[in-house]
PDB file of C-alpha atoms in Angstrom:
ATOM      1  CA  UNK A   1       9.781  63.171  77.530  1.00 55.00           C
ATOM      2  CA  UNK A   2      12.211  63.931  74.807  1.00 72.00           C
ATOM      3  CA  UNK A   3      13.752  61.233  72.369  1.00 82.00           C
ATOM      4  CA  UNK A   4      16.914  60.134  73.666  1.00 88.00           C
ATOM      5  CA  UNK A   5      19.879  58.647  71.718  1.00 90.00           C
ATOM      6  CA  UNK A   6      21.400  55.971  74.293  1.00 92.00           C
ATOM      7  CA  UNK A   7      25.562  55.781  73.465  1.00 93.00           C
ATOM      8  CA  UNK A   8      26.974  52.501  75.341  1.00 96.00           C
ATOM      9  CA  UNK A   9      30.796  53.038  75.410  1.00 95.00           C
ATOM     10  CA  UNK A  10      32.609  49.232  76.764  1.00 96.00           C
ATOM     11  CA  UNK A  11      36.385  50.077  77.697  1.00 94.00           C
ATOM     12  CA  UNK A  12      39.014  47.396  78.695  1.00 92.00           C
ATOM     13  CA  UNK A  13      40.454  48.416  81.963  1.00 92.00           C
ATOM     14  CA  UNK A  14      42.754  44.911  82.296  1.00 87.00           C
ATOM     15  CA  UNK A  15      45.956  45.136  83.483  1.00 75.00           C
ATOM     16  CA  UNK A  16      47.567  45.809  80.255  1.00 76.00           C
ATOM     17  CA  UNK A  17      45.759  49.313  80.363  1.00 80.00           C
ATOM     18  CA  UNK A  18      47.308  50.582  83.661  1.00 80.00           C
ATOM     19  CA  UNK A  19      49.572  53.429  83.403  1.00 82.00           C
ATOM     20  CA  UNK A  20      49.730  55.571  80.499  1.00 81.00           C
ATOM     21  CA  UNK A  21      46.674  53.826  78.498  1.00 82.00           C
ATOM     22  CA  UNK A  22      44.375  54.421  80.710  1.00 84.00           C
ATOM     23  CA  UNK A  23      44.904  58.005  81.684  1.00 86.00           C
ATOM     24  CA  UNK A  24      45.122  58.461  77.759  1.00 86.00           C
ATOM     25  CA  UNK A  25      41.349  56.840  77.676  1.00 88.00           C
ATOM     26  CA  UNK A  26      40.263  59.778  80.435  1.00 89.00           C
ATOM     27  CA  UNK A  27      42.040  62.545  78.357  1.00 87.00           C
ATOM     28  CA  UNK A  28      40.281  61.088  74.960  1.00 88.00           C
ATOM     29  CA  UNK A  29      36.503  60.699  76.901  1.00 92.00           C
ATOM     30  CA  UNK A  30      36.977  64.102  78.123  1.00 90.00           C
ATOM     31  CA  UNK A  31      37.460  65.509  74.485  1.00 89.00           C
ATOM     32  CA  UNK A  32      34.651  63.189  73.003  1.00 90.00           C
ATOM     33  CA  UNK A  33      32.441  65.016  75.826  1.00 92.00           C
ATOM     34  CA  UNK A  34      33.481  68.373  74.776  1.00 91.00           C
ATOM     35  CA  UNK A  35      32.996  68.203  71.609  1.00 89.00           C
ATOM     36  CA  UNK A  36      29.380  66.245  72.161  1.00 90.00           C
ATOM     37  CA  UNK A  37      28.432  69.686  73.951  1.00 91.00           C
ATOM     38  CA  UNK A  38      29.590  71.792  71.256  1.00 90.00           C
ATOM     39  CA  UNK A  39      26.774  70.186  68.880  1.00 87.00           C
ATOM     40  CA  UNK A  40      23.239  71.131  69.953  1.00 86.00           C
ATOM     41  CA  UNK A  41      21.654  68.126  68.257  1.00 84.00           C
ATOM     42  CA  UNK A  42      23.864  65.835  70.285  1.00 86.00           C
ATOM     43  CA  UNK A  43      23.228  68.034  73.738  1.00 87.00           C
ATOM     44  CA  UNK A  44      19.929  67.632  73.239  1.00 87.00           C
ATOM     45  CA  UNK A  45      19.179  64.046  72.679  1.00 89.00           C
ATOM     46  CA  UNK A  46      22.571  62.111  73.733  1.00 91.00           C
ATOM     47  CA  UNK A  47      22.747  60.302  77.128  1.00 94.00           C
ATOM     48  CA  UNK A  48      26.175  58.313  77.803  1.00 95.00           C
ATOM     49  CA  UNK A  49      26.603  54.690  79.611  1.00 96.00           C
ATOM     50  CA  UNK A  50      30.018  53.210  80.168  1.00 96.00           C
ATOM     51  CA  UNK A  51      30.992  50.118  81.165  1.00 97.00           C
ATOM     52  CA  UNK A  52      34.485  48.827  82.274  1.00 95.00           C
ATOM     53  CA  UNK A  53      35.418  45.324  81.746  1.00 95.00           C
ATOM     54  CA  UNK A  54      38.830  43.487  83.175  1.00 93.00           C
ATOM     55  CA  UNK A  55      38.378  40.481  85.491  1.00 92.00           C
ATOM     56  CA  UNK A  56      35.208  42.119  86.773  1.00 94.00           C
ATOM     57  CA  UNK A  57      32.637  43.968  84.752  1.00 96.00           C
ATOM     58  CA  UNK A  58      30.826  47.151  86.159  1.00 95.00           C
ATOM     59  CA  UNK A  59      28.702  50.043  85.132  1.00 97.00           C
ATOM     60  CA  UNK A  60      30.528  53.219  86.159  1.00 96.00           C
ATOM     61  CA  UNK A  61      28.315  55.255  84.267  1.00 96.00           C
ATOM     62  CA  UNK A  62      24.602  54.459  84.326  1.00 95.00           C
ATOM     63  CA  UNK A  63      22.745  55.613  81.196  1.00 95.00           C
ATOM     64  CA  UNK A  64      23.369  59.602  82.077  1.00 95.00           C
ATOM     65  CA  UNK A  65      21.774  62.583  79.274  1.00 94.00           C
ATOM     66  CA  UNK A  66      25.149  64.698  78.078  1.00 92.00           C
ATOM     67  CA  UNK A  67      24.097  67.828  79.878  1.00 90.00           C
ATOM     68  CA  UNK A  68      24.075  66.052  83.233  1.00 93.00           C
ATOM     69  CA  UNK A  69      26.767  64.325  82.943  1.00 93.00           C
ATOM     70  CA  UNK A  70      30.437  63.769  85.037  1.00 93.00           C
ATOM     71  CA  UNK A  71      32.674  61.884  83.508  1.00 92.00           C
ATOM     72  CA  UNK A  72      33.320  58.673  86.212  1.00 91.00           C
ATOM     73  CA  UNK A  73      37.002  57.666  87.581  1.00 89.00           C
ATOM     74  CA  UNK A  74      38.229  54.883  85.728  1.00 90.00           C
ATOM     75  CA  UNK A  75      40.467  52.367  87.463  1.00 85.00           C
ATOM     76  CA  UNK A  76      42.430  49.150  86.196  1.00 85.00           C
ATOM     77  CA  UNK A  77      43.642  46.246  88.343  1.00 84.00           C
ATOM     78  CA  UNK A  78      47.462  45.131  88.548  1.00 80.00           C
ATOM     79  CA  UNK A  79      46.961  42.052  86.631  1.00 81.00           C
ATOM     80  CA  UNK A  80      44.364  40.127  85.562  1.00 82.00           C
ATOM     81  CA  UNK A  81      42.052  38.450  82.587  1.00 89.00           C
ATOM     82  CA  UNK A  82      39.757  40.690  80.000  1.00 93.00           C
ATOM     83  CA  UNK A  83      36.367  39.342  80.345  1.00 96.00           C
ATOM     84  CA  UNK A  84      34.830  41.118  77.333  1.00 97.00           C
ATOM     85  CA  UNK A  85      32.358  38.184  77.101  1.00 97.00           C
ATOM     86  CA  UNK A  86      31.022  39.348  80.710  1.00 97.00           C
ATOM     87  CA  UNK A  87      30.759  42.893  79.154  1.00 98.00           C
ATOM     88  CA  UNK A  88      28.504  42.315  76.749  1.00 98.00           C
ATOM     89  CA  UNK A  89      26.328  40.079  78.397  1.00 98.00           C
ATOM     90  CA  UNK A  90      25.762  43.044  81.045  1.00 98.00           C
ATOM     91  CA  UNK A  91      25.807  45.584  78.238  1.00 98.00           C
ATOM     92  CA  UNK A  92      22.328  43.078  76.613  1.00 98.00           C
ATOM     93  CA  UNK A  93      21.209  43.377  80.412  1.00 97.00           C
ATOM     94  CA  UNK A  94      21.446  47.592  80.473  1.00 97.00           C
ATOM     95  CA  UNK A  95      20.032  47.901  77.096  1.00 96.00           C
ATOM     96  CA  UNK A  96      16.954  45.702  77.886  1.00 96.00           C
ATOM     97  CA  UNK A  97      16.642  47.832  81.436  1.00 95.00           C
ATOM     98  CA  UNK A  98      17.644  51.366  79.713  1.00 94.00           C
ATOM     99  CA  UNK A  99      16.475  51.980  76.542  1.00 92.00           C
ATOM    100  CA  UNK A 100      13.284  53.124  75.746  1.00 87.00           C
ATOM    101  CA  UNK A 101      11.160  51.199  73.638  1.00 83.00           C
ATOM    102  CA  UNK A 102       7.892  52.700  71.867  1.00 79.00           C
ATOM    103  CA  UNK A 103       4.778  52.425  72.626  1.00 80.00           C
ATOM    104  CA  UNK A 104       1.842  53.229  70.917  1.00 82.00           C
ATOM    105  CA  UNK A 105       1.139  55.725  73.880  1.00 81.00           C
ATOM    106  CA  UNK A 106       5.013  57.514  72.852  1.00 80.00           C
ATOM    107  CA  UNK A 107       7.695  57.337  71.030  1.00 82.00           C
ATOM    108  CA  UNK A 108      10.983  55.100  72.598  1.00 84.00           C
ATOM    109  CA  UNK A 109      14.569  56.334  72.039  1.00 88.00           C
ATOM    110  CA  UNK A 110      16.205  56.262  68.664  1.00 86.00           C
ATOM    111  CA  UNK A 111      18.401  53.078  68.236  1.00 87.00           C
ATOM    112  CA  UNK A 112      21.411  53.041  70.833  1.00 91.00           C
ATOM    113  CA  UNK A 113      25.037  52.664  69.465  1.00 92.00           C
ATOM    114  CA  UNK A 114      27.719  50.821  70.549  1.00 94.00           C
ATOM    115  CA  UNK A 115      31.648  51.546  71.114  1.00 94.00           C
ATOM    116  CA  UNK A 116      33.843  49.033  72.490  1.00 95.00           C
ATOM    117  CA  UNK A 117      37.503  49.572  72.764  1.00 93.00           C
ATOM    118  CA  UNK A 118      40.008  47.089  73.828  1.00 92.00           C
ATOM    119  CA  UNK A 119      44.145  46.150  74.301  1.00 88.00           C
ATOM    120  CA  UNK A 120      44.072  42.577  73.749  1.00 90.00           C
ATOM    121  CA  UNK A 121      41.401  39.601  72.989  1.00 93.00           C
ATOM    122  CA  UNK A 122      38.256  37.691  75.473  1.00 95.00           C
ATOM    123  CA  UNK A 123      39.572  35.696  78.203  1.00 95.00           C
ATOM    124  CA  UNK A 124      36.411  34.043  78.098  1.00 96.00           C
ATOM    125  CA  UNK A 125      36.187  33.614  74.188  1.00 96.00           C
ATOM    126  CA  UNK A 126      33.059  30.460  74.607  1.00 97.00           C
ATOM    127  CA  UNK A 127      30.939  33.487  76.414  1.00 98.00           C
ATOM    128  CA  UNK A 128      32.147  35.861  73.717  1.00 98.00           C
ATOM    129  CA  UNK A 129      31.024  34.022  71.260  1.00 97.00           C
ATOM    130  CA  UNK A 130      27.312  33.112  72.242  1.00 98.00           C
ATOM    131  CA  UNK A 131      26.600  36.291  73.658  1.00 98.00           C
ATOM    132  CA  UNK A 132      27.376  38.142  70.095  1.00 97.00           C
ATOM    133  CA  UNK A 133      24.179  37.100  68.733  1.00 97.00           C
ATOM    134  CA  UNK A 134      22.235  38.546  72.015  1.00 97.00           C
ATOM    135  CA  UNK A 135      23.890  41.758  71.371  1.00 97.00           C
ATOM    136  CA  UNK A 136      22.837  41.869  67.572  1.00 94.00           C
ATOM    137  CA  UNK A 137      19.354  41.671  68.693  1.00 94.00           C
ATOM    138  CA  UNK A 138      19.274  44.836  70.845  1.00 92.00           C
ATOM    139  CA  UNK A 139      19.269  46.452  67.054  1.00 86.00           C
ATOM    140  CA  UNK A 140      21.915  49.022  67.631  1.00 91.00           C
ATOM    141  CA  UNK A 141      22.122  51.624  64.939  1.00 88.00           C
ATOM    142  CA  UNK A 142      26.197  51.083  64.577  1.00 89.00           C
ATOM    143  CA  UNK A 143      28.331  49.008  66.905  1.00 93.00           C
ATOM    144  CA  UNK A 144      32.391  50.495  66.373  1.00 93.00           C
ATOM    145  CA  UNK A 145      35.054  48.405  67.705  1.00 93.00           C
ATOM    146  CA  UNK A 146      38.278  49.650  68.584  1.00 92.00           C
ATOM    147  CA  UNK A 147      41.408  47.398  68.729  1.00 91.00           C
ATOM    148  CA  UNK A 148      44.188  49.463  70.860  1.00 88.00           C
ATOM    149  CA  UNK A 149      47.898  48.559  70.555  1.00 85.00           C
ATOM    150  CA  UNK A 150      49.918  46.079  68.682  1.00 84.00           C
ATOM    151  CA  UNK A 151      49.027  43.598  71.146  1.00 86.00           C
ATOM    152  CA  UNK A 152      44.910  43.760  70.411  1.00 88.00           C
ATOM    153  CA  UNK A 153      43.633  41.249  68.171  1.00 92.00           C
ATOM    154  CA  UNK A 154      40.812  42.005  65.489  1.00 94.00           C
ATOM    155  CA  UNK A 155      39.769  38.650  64.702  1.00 95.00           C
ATOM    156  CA  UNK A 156      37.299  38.262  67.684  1.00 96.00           C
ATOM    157  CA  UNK A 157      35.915  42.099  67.224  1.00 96.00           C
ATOM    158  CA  UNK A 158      34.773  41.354  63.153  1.00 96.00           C
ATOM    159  CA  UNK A 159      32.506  38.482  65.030  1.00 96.00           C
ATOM    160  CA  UNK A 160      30.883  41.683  66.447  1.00 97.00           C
ATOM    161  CA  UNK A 161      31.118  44.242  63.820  1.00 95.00           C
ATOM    162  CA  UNK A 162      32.493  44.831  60.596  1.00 93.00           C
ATOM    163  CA  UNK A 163      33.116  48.805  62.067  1.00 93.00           C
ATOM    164  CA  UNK A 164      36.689  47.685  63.284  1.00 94.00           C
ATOM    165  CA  UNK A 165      39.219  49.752  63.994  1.00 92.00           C
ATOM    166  CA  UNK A 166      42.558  49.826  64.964  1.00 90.00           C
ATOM    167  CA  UNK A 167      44.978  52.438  66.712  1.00 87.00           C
ATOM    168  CA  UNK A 168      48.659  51.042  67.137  1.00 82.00           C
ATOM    169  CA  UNK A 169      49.509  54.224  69.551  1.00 77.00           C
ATOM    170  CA  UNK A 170      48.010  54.323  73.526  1.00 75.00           C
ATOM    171  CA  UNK A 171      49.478  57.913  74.278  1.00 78.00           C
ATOM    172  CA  UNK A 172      46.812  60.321  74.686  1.00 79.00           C
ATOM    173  CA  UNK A 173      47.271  62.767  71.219  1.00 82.00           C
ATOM    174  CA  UNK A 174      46.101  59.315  69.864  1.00 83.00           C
ATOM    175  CA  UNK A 175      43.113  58.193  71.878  1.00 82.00           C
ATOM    176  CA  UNK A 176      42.102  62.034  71.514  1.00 82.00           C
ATOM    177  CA  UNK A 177      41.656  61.642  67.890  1.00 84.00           C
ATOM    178  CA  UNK A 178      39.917  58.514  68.295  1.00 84.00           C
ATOM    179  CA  UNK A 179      37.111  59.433  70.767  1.00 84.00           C
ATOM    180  CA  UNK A 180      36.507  62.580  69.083  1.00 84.00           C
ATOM    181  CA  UNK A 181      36.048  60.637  66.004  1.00 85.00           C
ATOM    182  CA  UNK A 182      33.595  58.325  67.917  1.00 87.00           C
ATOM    183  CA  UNK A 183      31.907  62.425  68.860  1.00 85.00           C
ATOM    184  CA  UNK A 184      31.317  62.389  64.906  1.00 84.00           C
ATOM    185  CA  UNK A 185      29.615  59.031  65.057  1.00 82.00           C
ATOM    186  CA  UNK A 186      27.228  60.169  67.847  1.00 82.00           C
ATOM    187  CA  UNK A 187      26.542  63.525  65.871  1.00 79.00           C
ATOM    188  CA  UNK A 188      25.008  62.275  62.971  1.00 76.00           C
ATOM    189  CA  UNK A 189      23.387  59.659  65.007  1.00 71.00           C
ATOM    190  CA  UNK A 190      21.466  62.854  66.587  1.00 63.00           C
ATOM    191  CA  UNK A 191      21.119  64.562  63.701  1.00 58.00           C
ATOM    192  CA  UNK A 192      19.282  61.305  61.702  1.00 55.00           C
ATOM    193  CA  UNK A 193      15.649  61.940  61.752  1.00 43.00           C
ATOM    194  CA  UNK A 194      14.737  58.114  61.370  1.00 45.00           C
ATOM    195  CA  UNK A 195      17.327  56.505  63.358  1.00 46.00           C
ATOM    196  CA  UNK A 196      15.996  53.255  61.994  1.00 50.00           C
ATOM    197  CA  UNK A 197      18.771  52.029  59.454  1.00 57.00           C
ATOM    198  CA  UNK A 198      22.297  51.710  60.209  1.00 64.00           C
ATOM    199  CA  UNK A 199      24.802  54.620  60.000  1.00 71.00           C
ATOM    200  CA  UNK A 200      27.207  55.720  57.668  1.00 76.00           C
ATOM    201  CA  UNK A 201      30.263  56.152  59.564  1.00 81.00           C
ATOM    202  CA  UNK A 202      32.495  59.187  58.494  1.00 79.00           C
ATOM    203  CA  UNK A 203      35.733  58.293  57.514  1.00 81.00           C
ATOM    204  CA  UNK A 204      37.652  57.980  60.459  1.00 84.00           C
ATOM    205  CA  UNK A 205      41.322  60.143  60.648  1.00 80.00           C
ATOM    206  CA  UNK A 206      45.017  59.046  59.849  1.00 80.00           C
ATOM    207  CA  UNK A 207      45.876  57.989  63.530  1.00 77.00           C
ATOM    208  CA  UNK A 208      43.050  55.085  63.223  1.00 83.00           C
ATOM    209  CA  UNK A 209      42.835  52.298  60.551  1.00 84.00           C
ATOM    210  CA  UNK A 210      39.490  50.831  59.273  1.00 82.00           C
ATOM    211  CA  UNK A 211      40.318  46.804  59.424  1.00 81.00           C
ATOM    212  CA  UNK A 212      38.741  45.234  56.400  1.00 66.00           C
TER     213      UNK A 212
END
């Protein structure tokens, strides 16, 4: 069984996000995927998991390699809270159920990475906040965070990552650019041999702004 470079990809589907937003998410995942394909490295060894989070969290994409996969419909509620806390304690409970570790029988799956994008900031911030930790211990190989709109705050997401982002834009030219930067991201993951230290991220393009 090959090597396999697990790519866990949490998107806020609250209400904020319905309408225009979201269908601009679907165009940008679509281009991410296409240009994935385009890269043998990445066809090879990639496999995609995404998870939605609003006031209910769910898997719509179980841990799926890049040549098999169909890109799930997303939906987002009228109204309602962004539970981002929730995600990422069922993003710890995926990896731990997903990810290959090794053995001294075979070799486990390079280190996953992690891209979560979001509108706005935790409804449940105490959750948030204890289950950051749980998530630094799954040892992912870069973690990107993604702050979407004028509304999204990046105070909470540097508690996660220092790999923060921001795009003040939701139409789709703009999520485009940003998922197929996240398409670089997974590229050199699949081209590291080691896949042991962290990445160095390329430098991301003019629609999306590095928070520092």
């Amino acid at each position: 069984m090959s090597r396999r470079l697990p790519v866990y990809i949490l998107i806020d589907t609250s209400g904020s996000m319905n309408g225009e937003p979201i269908e601009s998410v679907k165009v940008g995942l679509e281009a991410m995927v296409s240009s994935l394909r385009q890269d043998p490295f990445a066809l090879e060894s990639a496999a995609l998991s995404i998870i939605t989070f609003d006031r209910d969290v769910k898997v719509v994409l179980p841990m799926t390699p890049l040549e098999d996969l169909q890109l799930p419909e997303i939906s987002t509620p009228e109204s309602g809270p962004t539970h981002t806390g929730a995600a990422l304690r069922l993003l710890c409970e995926q990896v731990d159920k997903e990810v290959r570790l090794s053995t001294p029988e075979r070799k486990g799956d390079w280190m996953p990475l992690l891209f979560l994008m979001t509108d706005g900031k935790p409804a449940d911030i105490q959750l948030y906040n204890q289950i950051i930790p749980e998530v630094k211990k799954r040892r992912f190989a870069s973690i990107v965070a993604c702050a979407a709109g004028m509304k999204a705050k990046t105070e909470p997401l540097k508690l996660l990552t220092d790999n923060v982002y921001a795009i003040d834009s939701l139409d789709s030219a703009t999520f485009k650019q940003f998922f197929v930067y996240v398409s670089g991201i997974i590229n050199e993951g699949s081209k590291s041999v080691s896949s042991t230290e962290d990445l160095t991220l390329p430098p991301p393009p003019e629609e999306v702004n590095l928070i520092v």
